[in-house]
Structures are given as structure tokens and as C-alpha cells.
Amino acid sequence: MNTITLDQALETFHKDQVDFKSAVHEIYEDIVESGMLSDKDIDRYFMRLIEPNRSLRFKVEWYDDNNKLHVNRGYRIQFNNALGPYKGGLRFHKDVSEDTFKFLGFEQIFKNALTGLPMGGAKGGADFDPKGKSDFEIMRFCQAFMSELYKHIGPNIDIPAGDIGVGTREIGYLYGHYLKLTDQYTGVLTGKGYNFGGSCVREEATGYGATYLLEEALNEHQRKIDELDVLVSGAGNVALHAAEKLIDLGAKVLTLSDSGGTLHFPKGLTADQLKRIKKHKLVEHKSLKDIKDLESEFYEDKKPWGLKADCAFPCATQNEIDNEEIKELIKNGVWCFVEGANMPLSSKALDFLDGGQLYLPGKAANAGGVAVSGFERTQNSIHHRFSAGEINERLKVVMKEIHQNCKDNTKVEGEFLNYKKGANLYSFKKIYNTTLSLGI
Ligand code: NDP
């Protein structure tokens, strides 16, 4: 019998993996507090849950445009497939490690459970920095990466998608190489281009979905989205589509940001300005600091969190709001936090939430992306395509159900429902019960 505690197991087998341990604790504490299982049963179950089913690390060798050889590390953490085939994005970013993918893969198990769709949790990617690379270099890297990954994925095994640094262009190159290696035209990746099996609304889904959940939560608490001043961080897939839907629903978007700094729109970002920024960031892959004539101010190397607003909508990366930043935000009147990104509020920042803030955790707020990925998989397997209108309506239904499932598993604490507890309890129960049904 296993006699070590969960903390000992984390320290022994997952040492130095700070983000992963923080993601585990964030769920563990809610389950303990709920009293749904004895402490002994919780520890025994978490011992199983924290070990990925399979953890792959592989070499990726590629040549740059000057014929110089580079070696990167590729990862795929196939964490848990109790609810369905492994599903989760690929991230290309210079700072990733096994810790990053384990924390993201662990979160993904619970997020996917929340969508109600049959998907297990996984995550992967590489410590490859796409910044400043030519189109050919990106293509060669994607091909080298897929040369190994293809052995481990399949439409009923593991279906990767995009994440930071992996957008429609990269998914195209990855899928093109998969086709070359296997000759199989299947839904093995999601986020594909429209002409080769991609779903309508996949690009928009994460940002739109997060905004739909915000709208639901505001309705629940008799507040209105068109009265909000919002600080959005990031200028990638999630941020730009969140901003688009926020503007559409009447909110005032005050900022966007990227790794170079923050672009501030004191009068609110307009739909026309956003269109220009989308081209600049998503098509031309340039920096926000190079965009001119937008009635905006650029603050180099600054995050948006020093400005006054009602709502912070972080959509860039993990731990982008830490304890000092959350104190500043709350002091400046921010009472609403929506996590478009995964774990953008650090565990220390979360400690400052005291019931006076509406907080929508990433596993619920950004689940719209993986839900539409699930719809893409369905469309591929039945060789059919749903219209943009149909997918958008299905996305709204999923976000409504996520809201309801959170609500049914939590209560008002302070002024607002505790959505973090609701999301954790709903998804944990589902995974726990399924695991028991499946036996060992
Ligand atoms: P993108 O690569 O499209 O955009 C990321 C944006 O964040 C870019 O503007 C980037 O700046 C900025 N950024 C990244 N790292 C940092 C950093 N360390 N400091 C400051 N800015 C940074 O990624 P996505 O929009 O796809 O993903 C954003 C977040 O949302 C991630 O946490 C991801 O895991 C999560 N997510 C994404 C989903 C999706 O469908 N894409 C689904 C669910 C969650 P720059 O342009 O300068 O690189």
C-alpha cells in the first residue's frame, strides 16, 4: 500500500515543477474543503491523478535558412484519457519545460471535462522560439517536430491543437507533414485551415467563449457587460477574439499587449482599429510597438495592470498577474477577473480574491476553444461541415452549460458565486466517478 502523502509524492516525483504543483494544489484544496471524500481517499486518488499516463520527450533537429543545425526538445504529455482520447494544444515558446506541459496538461483534463464532450487531457510543444524565424524555418521546424510526434497521435488516440506560438499556419505545416508520413486524411489535429477540415469559428472560439461566460456570470449577478471598461492582455488568438466579442457586446476595451508592451486606447478600441491589429499580429506576425496612427499610446515593457478599469481579462500567458499586480488592480477598481489564458493569475494573486470580485477561472472561461476543437473532430469523423452560425450557437450552449454546472456545484461567497470551486468540483466528480467505473 502507498504510504506517502500527496505532498511527499509531489516533492519526490515532480520536484522543481512549480507551476504543476500549484495547479494540483489549486484543485486539491477545493476537493478537501468540499468534504466529498475522506482525506485518505482524496490523497489515494490524487496519487493516481498526478501521474501522466505517458510523458514523451523527443529530439527535434532542423536546419535554419543559413544551413545551421539546431536541436530543440519536443514534448507531449498524454495525461489522462478516462473521458475520451487525449486532447490539448501544442505550444512553441522558448521558455517552456516539462513543468509547463504538465501544468497545462493537468488543467486540460478538468477543462475538457467541463465542456461535456468526450475528451481526455494532454498538452505538448517545444522550446522552439518562433520569433524572428522565416516562414521556411517555421515550416522545417514543424516538419521535424511532426516526424516524431506522428507516431504517438491519431484521431482516436490523441488529437493536438494550437496554443501559444502555434496558430493556423503552424497547424497547416504540421498537418501537411502528417499527411505525407501517413497518407491518412483524418481529424488528427484541430485548428486546421478551413479548406482542409478546419471548423468555422475555431479561431474565434476561445475569446468568444470566455466573453459568453462573462456575460452569463454578469446576468447571474444583475450586472451588464456594456457597462464594463476592460483591460485585455495579449494580442494573439485569444486576446484579439475576446476583444472583438467584448466590443460587439458593447464593452469598452482599453488595452491589448504583447511581449513588447501595452497598447492603450483611452477612448476604447474600435472594431476598425482591431481589424488592423488582427492583420498586423495574426497575419504579419509583427510587434504591437510597430503599429502607428491608432489614437493609442504604447507603453514599452509594461503590462496593462496599472490602469483603472472594471474588468481584467488576461489572455497572454501563465502568472501574468502576481500579488503586487492584483493589489494594484483591486485598488484601481477592478472587480471582475476573466482568465482567457491558462493560469494567468498566480497562486499568490488568487489569495487576494476575497469574495468582492467576480472570478472566472481559465478552465471554465477558456474552454470554448477546446469545445469547438471537439466539434471539429466530430465534423471530420462524419465528413460534414456545420455552418458558422451553427457552431457559434453550439459554443454559446456549451458556455451556458459550463456556467450552470459551476453554479450547481458552488454557492455565493461574498458578493459572487465562487466559480473556481464550482468548476473544480463539477469536473473532479466526473473524472473521479469515471475512473472508478473503469477500474485499474
Ligand atoms: P498566441 O501565441 O496567439 O498569443 C499569445 C499572446 O500573448 C501574444 O500576443 C504574445 O506576445 C503574448 N505573450 C506570450 N507570452 C508572453 C509573455 N511571457 N509576456 C507577455 N506577453 C506574452 O497564443 P493564444 O492566444 O493561443 O494563447 C494565449 C493563452 O490562452 C495561453 O495561456 C493559452 O494556453 C491559452 N489558451 C489558448 C487557447 C486557444 O484556443 N488558442 C485555448 C485555451 C487557452 P507576442 O505576440 O509578442 O509573442
XYZ file of C-alpha atoms and ligand atoms in Angstrom:
488
model
C 0.000 0.000 0.000
C 1.129 3.529 -0.790
C 2.065 5.220 2.479
C 3.455 8.552 1.317
C 1.340 11.711 1.326
C 0.432 13.716 -1.751
C 2.957 16.415 -0.855
C 5.698 13.822 -0.495
C 4.756 12.335 -3.863
C 4.851 15.782 -5.485
C 8.226 16.564 -3.907
C 9.690 13.182 -4.818
C 8.438 12.641 -8.354
C 7.632 16.174 -9.554
C 10.382 18.134 -7.860
C 11.016 21.718 -9.034
C 7.813 21.700 -11.088
C 6.362 24.804 -9.506
C 3.519 25.508 -11.931
C 2.428 21.880 -11.978
C 2.359 21.657 -8.186
C 0.435 24.894 -7.974
C -2.176 23.581 -10.473
C -2.555 20.366 -8.428
C -2.943 22.242 -5.130
C -5.445 24.658 -6.599
C -7.832 21.740 -7.266
C -6.836 19.538 -4.319
C -7.692 22.199 -1.734
C -11.197 22.699 -3.114
C -11.845 18.956 -3.087
C -10.605 18.611 0.507
C -12.734 21.569 1.610
C -15.839 20.159 -0.073
C -15.728 17.085 2.176
C -16.934 14.883 -0.717
C -14.326 12.192 0.147
C -12.306 11.301 3.214
C -8.811 12.847 3.310
C -7.330 9.371 2.866
C -9.410 8.657 -0.246
C -8.573 12.049 -1.733
C -4.838 11.504 -1.282
C -5.049 7.986 -2.652
C -6.916 9.220 -5.739
C -4.669 12.239 -6.322
C -1.644 9.907 -6.274
C -3.131 8.333 -9.386
C -4.289 11.586 -10.929
C -0.982 13.457 -10.746
C 0.927 10.855 -12.759
C 0.549 11.364 -16.516
C -0.383 8.192 -18.384
C 2.511 8.875 -20.745
C 5.134 11.590 -20.854
C 7.079 11.930 -24.096
C 10.203 13.971 -24.650
C 11.926 13.899 -28.020
C 14.669 15.469 -30.073
C 13.752 17.894 -32.862
C 16.565 18.622 -35.341
C 16.155 21.205 -38.076
C 18.195 23.483 -40.352
C 17.786 27.274 -40.426
C 17.999 29.354 -43.614
C 21.811 29.515 -43.293
C 22.099 25.710 -43.156
C 22.921 25.834 -39.470
C 21.692 22.837 -37.487
C 19.514 23.399 -34.404
C 18.345 20.945 -31.764
C 15.178 21.538 -29.716
C 13.251 19.487 -27.212
C 9.726 18.367 -28.109
C 7.165 17.228 -25.512
C 3.778 15.556 -25.396
C 2.199 14.831 -22.028
C -0.693 12.403 -22.529
C -2.116 12.990 -19.099
C -5.452 11.259 -18.746
C -7.812 9.590 -21.213
C -10.610 8.454 -18.905
C -13.206 10.667 -20.613
C -12.017 10.302 -24.210
C -8.924 10.455 -26.421
C -6.173 12.818 -25.269
C -6.856 16.370 -26.401
C -4.921 19.585 -25.838
C -2.779 22.153 -27.592
C 0.835 22.457 -28.699
C 2.890 25.431 -27.549
C 6.087 26.686 -29.214
C 7.847 29.090 -26.870
C 11.464 29.485 -25.795
C 10.689 29.272 -22.059
C 8.710 26.019 -21.876
C 9.781 22.935 -19.935
C 8.214 19.668 -18.815
C 6.735 21.645 -15.897
C 4.837 23.905 -18.306
C 3.314 20.999 -20.188
C 2.447 19.057 -17.067
C 0.614 22.006 -15.539
C -1.186 22.714 -18.803
C -1.984 19.024 -19.363
C -3.340 18.653 -15.834
C -5.557 21.731 -16.235
C -6.710 20.407 -19.591
C -8.173 17.237 -18.020
C -10.578 19.336 -15.938
C -11.296 21.889 -18.658
C -12.206 19.177 -21.133
C -14.452 17.528 -18.544
C -16.272 20.841 -18.126
C -17.172 21.041 -21.827
C -19.293 17.880 -21.530
C -17.548 16.455 -24.627
C -15.702 13.102 -24.664
C -12.115 14.335 -24.421
C -9.196 13.423 -22.167
C -6.392 15.840 -21.284
C -2.968 16.368 -22.886
C -0.557 19.152 -23.771
C 2.708 19.454 -25.653
C 5.007 21.563 -27.745
C 8.650 22.556 -27.896
C 11.196 25.045 -26.570
C 11.401 26.498 -30.069
C 11.225 30.293 -30.363
C 9.209 31.225 -33.454
C 10.153 34.912 -33.060
C 12.192 36.243 -35.969
C 12.069 32.940 -37.875
C 11.297 32.914 -41.589
C 8.267 31.110 -42.941
C 10.560 28.345 -44.273
C 12.221 27.925 -40.902
C 8.824 27.603 -39.203
C 7.825 25.015 -41.808
C 11.025 22.987 -41.396
C 10.665 23.037 -37.623
C 7.021 21.903 -37.798
C 8.003 19.068 -40.148
C 10.856 17.936 -37.901
C 8.557 18.078 -34.861
C 5.838 16.038 -36.585
C 8.395 13.459 -37.794
C 8.417 12.153 -34.220
C 5.000 13.197 -32.891
C 3.053 11.362 -35.616
C 3.990 8.017 -34.071
C 2.082 8.861 -30.899
C -1.122 10.557 -32.102
C -4.237 9.511 -34.011
C -7.878 10.553 -34.411
C -8.924 8.147 -31.653
C -5.727 8.347 -29.602
C -4.533 11.918 -29.222
C -5.651 14.995 -31.159
C -3.356 18.003 -30.656
C -4.340 21.610 -31.452
C -2.706 25.070 -31.298
C -1.659 27.232 -28.348
C 0.940 29.999 -27.881
C 3.146 30.149 -30.980
C 1.066 27.556 -32.833
C -1.674 29.088 -34.970
C -3.353 28.206 -38.255
C -0.066 28.486 -40.205
C 1.796 26.051 -37.933
C -1.142 23.605 -37.761
C -1.160 23.635 -41.591
C 2.538 22.679 -41.775
C 2.149 20.062 -39.027
C -0.876 18.515 -40.707
C 0.761 18.651 -44.156
C 3.672 16.629 -42.837
C 1.387 14.178 -41.035
C -0.364 13.591 -44.370
C 2.966 12.998 -46.106
C 4.044 10.479 -43.459
C 0.787 8.541 -43.112
C -1.331 9.271 -46.212
C -4.297 9.474 -43.834
C -6.709 12.370 -44.189
C -8.129 12.331 -40.682
C -9.074 14.713 -37.897
C -5.763 14.112 -36.129
C -5.192 17.821 -35.457
C -7.709 20.576 -34.814
C -7.408 24.253 -35.638
C -6.839 23.270 -39.282
C -7.430 25.687 -42.162
C -10.983 25.791 -43.479
C -10.044 24.127 -46.800
C -8.601 21.020 -45.180
C -11.091 20.145 -42.488
C -10.994 23.121 -40.132
C -14.130 24.214 -38.337
C -15.844 27.562 -38.655
C -15.387 29.665 -35.505
C -12.385 27.644 -34.207
C -10.099 30.680 -34.317
C -12.648 32.837 -32.538
C -13.873 30.172 -30.107
C -11.664 30.708 -27.047
C -12.028 34.501 -26.910
C -15.723 34.445 -27.838
C -16.437 31.618 -25.381
C -14.756 33.460 -22.493
C -16.853 36.536 -23.268
C -20.056 34.461 -23.411
C -19.248 33.020 -19.988
C -18.606 36.519 -18.650
C -21.984 37.613 -20.000
C -23.699 34.663 -18.276
C -21.966 35.412 -14.981
C -22.832 39.106 -15.177
C -26.501 38.290 -15.875
C -26.463 35.951 -12.878
C -25.321 38.846 -10.690
C -27.575 41.511 -12.285
C -24.709 43.351 -13.991
C -24.249 44.379 -17.601
C -21.389 43.776 -19.996
C -21.894 47.091 -21.813
C -21.059 48.950 -18.621
C -17.580 47.435 -18.346
C -14.189 49.028 -19.022
C -11.909 46.090 -19.748
C -8.122 45.609 -19.670
C -7.252 42.819 -22.107
C -3.690 41.474 -22.172
C -2.150 39.622 -25.113
C -2.589 40.253 -28.811
C -2.843 36.698 -30.053
C -5.660 34.375 -30.912
C -7.455 34.524 -27.559
C -6.967 38.228 -26.795
C -7.988 39.563 -30.190
C -11.145 37.479 -30.397
C -12.086 38.261 -26.806
C -11.661 41.957 -27.640
C -13.767 41.508 -30.786
C -16.677 39.942 -28.879
C -16.391 42.419 -25.998
C -16.669 45.343 -28.440
C -19.530 43.582 -30.206
C -21.421 43.310 -26.904
C -20.809 46.964 -26.011
C -17.916 46.762 -23.526
C -15.063 49.278 -23.729
C -11.708 47.588 -24.378
C -8.924 49.818 -23.060
C -5.810 47.745 -23.805
C -4.081 44.971 -25.691
C -0.495 43.888 -25.052
C 2.283 41.647 -26.316
C 5.750 40.654 -25.192
C 6.991 44.176 -26.092
C 4.482 46.195 -24.032
C 0.943 47.555 -23.786
C -1.142 49.471 -26.313
C -3.617 51.763 -24.508
C -6.784 53.101 -26.123
C -8.101 55.746 -23.683
C -11.335 56.147 -25.694
C -11.783 52.410 -26.208
C -10.607 50.176 -29.037
C -12.880 50.289 -32.104
C -13.796 47.423 -34.416
C -11.869 49.099 -37.283
C -8.722 49.512 -35.204
C -8.997 45.891 -34.115
C -9.214 44.747 -37.734
C -5.875 46.434 -38.441
C -4.291 44.914 -35.354
C -5.509 41.416 -36.276
C -3.767 41.664 -39.644
C -0.616 43.078 -38.037
C -0.401 40.347 -35.351
C -2.074 37.234 -36.758
C -1.112 37.531 -40.437
C 2.095 39.595 -40.466
C 3.346 38.355 -37.040
C 4.709 41.805 -36.069
C 5.064 43.589 -32.743
C 2.425 45.975 -31.345
C 5.073 48.653 -30.904
C 5.407 48.935 -34.694
C 1.766 49.786 -35.254
C 1.158 53.514 -35.841
C -1.710 56.054 -36.130
C -4.270 54.296 -33.949
C -5.141 57.021 -31.414
C -3.366 54.927 -28.838
C -0.335 55.103 -26.597
C 2.306 52.374 -26.396
C 3.927 51.649 -23.011
C 7.114 49.709 -23.669
C 7.762 46.657 -21.445
C 4.638 47.400 -19.393
C 1.660 45.177 -18.646
C -1.864 46.681 -18.674
C -2.452 46.175 -14.944
C -1.676 49.696 -13.701
C -4.739 51.265 -15.367
C -8.194 51.938 -13.917
C -10.991 49.655 -15.144
C -13.786 47.291 -14.054
C -12.508 44.075 -15.531
C -9.111 42.436 -16.113
C -9.197 39.904 -18.944
C -5.693 38.342 -19.103
C -5.197 36.455 -22.390
C -1.403 36.204 -22.768
C 0.236 33.597 -20.554
C 0.532 31.994 -17.100
C 1.359 34.009 -13.947
C 0.962 37.364 -15.712
C -0.887 38.786 -12.703
C 1.067 38.316 -9.477
C 0.418 39.583 -5.929
C 1.617 43.175 -6.489
C -0.353 43.477 -9.706
C -3.601 42.159 -8.265
C -3.329 44.563 -5.316
C -2.909 47.434 -7.781
C -5.830 46.230 -9.906
C -8.198 45.918 -6.961
C -7.062 49.316 -5.680
C -7.857 50.765 -9.126
C -11.435 49.498 -9.010
C -11.172 46.188 -10.887
C -13.844 43.827 -9.518
C -14.012 41.267 -12.299
C -11.303 38.821 -13.480
C -11.726 36.594 -16.542
C -8.930 34.155 -17.353
C -8.709 33.927 -21.153
C -5.207 32.453 -20.716
C -4.321 29.372 -18.651
C -3.496 30.237 -15.022
C -2.700 33.940 -15.683
C -3.421 34.729 -12.014
C -0.588 33.257 -9.958
C -1.470 31.275 -6.827
C -0.315 34.254 -4.733
C -2.604 36.568 -6.697
C -5.569 34.242 -6.095
C -5.057 34.678 -2.347
C -6.110 38.329 -2.710
C -9.581 37.466 -4.019
C -11.914 37.888 -1.056
C -15.446 37.419 -2.402
C -15.668 41.040 -3.523
C -14.534 40.027 -7.023
C -16.179 38.021 -9.757
C -13.513 35.497 -10.814
C -13.896 33.199 -13.828
C -11.062 30.623 -13.807
C -9.338 29.629 -17.041
C -10.509 26.039 -17.039
C -14.079 27.324 -17.363
C -13.549 30.638 -19.164
C -11.275 29.451 -21.959
C -12.939 26.053 -22.513
C -14.736 27.324 -25.637
C -11.610 26.710 -27.743
C -11.340 23.038 -26.941
C -15.124 22.665 -27.244
C -15.030 23.856 -30.861
C -11.976 21.629 -31.383
C -14.259 18.809 -30.238
C -16.815 19.929 -32.843
C -14.067 19.980 -35.485
C -13.240 16.377 -34.613
C -16.917 15.423 -34.923
C -17.210 17.130 -38.318
C -14.073 15.356 -39.572
C -15.265 11.946 -38.474
C -18.702 12.306 -40.080
C -17.265 14.070 -43.174
C -19.544 17.015 -42.746
C -19.293 20.706 -42.006
C -21.520 22.808 -39.760
C -22.088 26.480 -40.618
C -20.512 29.321 -38.637
C -23.935 30.148 -37.215
C -24.471 26.566 -36.009
C -21.052 26.362 -34.355
C -21.468 29.738 -32.697
C -24.836 28.645 -31.266
C -23.328 25.343 -30.029
C -20.484 27.294 -28.435
C -22.984 29.506 -26.598
C -24.810 26.407 -25.358
C -21.544 24.873 -24.056
C -20.641 28.083 -22.192
C -24.157 28.308 -20.751
C -23.896 24.708 -19.539
C -20.467 25.369 -18.033
C -21.993 28.303 -16.158
C -24.859 26.158 -14.910
C -22.577 23.270 -13.882
C -20.344 25.660 -11.930
C -23.387 27.245 -10.298
C -24.809 23.856 -9.292
C -21.568 22.970 -7.513
C -20.906 26.135 -5.581
C -22.534 28.953 -3.653
C -22.286 32.701 -3.275
C -19.285 33.642 -1.155
C -19.219 37.369 -0.525
C -20.880 39.084 -3.478
C -20.443 36.450 -6.169
C -20.667 32.740 -6.868
C -17.330 31.009 -6.302
C -16.836 29.787 -9.892
C -13.418 28.289 -9.134
C -14.896 25.851 -6.642
C -17.845 25.135 -8.912
C -15.587 24.316 -11.874
C -13.211 22.207 -9.788
C -15.934 20.196 -8.068
C -18.014 19.526 -11.185
C -15.071 18.342 -13.277
C -13.380 16.420 -10.455
C -16.547 14.427 -9.680
C -16.899 13.498 -13.335
C -13.311 12.289 -13.683
C -13.305 10.556 -10.304
C -16.528 8.635 -10.970
C -15.384 7.646 -14.459
C -12.033 6.411 -13.192
C -13.768 4.226 -10.614
C -16.093 2.816 -13.296
C -13.118 1.922 -15.471
C -11.274 0.070 -12.686
C -7.486 -0.158 -12.563
P -0.860 33.385 -29.141
O 0.519 32.884 -29.378
O -1.786 33.539 -30.295
O -0.802 34.797 -28.383
C -0.146 34.950 -27.163
C -0.058 36.447 -26.882
O 0.476 36.627 -25.572
C 0.872 37.173 -27.831
O 0.418 38.485 -28.028
C 2.209 37.162 -27.070
O 3.071 38.249 -27.409
C 1.716 37.309 -25.634
N 2.648 36.678 -24.713
C 3.017 35.359 -24.692
N 3.905 35.148 -23.710
C 4.082 36.355 -23.093
C 4.861 36.784 -22.002
N 5.641 35.936 -21.316
N 4.777 38.112 -21.649
C 3.990 38.974 -22.334
N 3.236 38.611 -23.382
C 3.282 37.321 -23.749
O -1.481 32.422 -28.024
P -3.017 32.172 -27.690
O -3.763 33.439 -27.807
O -3.445 30.990 -28.439
O -2.931 31.726 -26.157
C -2.917 32.663 -25.096
C -3.257 31.973 -23.790
O -4.542 31.352 -23.893
C -2.299 30.854 -23.343
O -2.264 30.798 -21.953
C -3.005 29.604 -23.879
O -2.603 28.437 -23.181
C -4.446 29.961 -23.592
N -5.428 29.225 -24.375
C -5.423 29.262 -25.734
C -6.381 28.597 -26.454
C -6.507 28.710 -27.937
O -7.526 28.268 -28.461
N -5.560 29.288 -28.632
C -7.377 27.737 -25.769
C -7.345 27.827 -24.330
C -6.380 28.517 -23.675
P 3.913 38.239 -28.798
O 2.912 38.462 -29.868
O 4.882 39.356 -28.634
O 4.541 36.887 -28.864
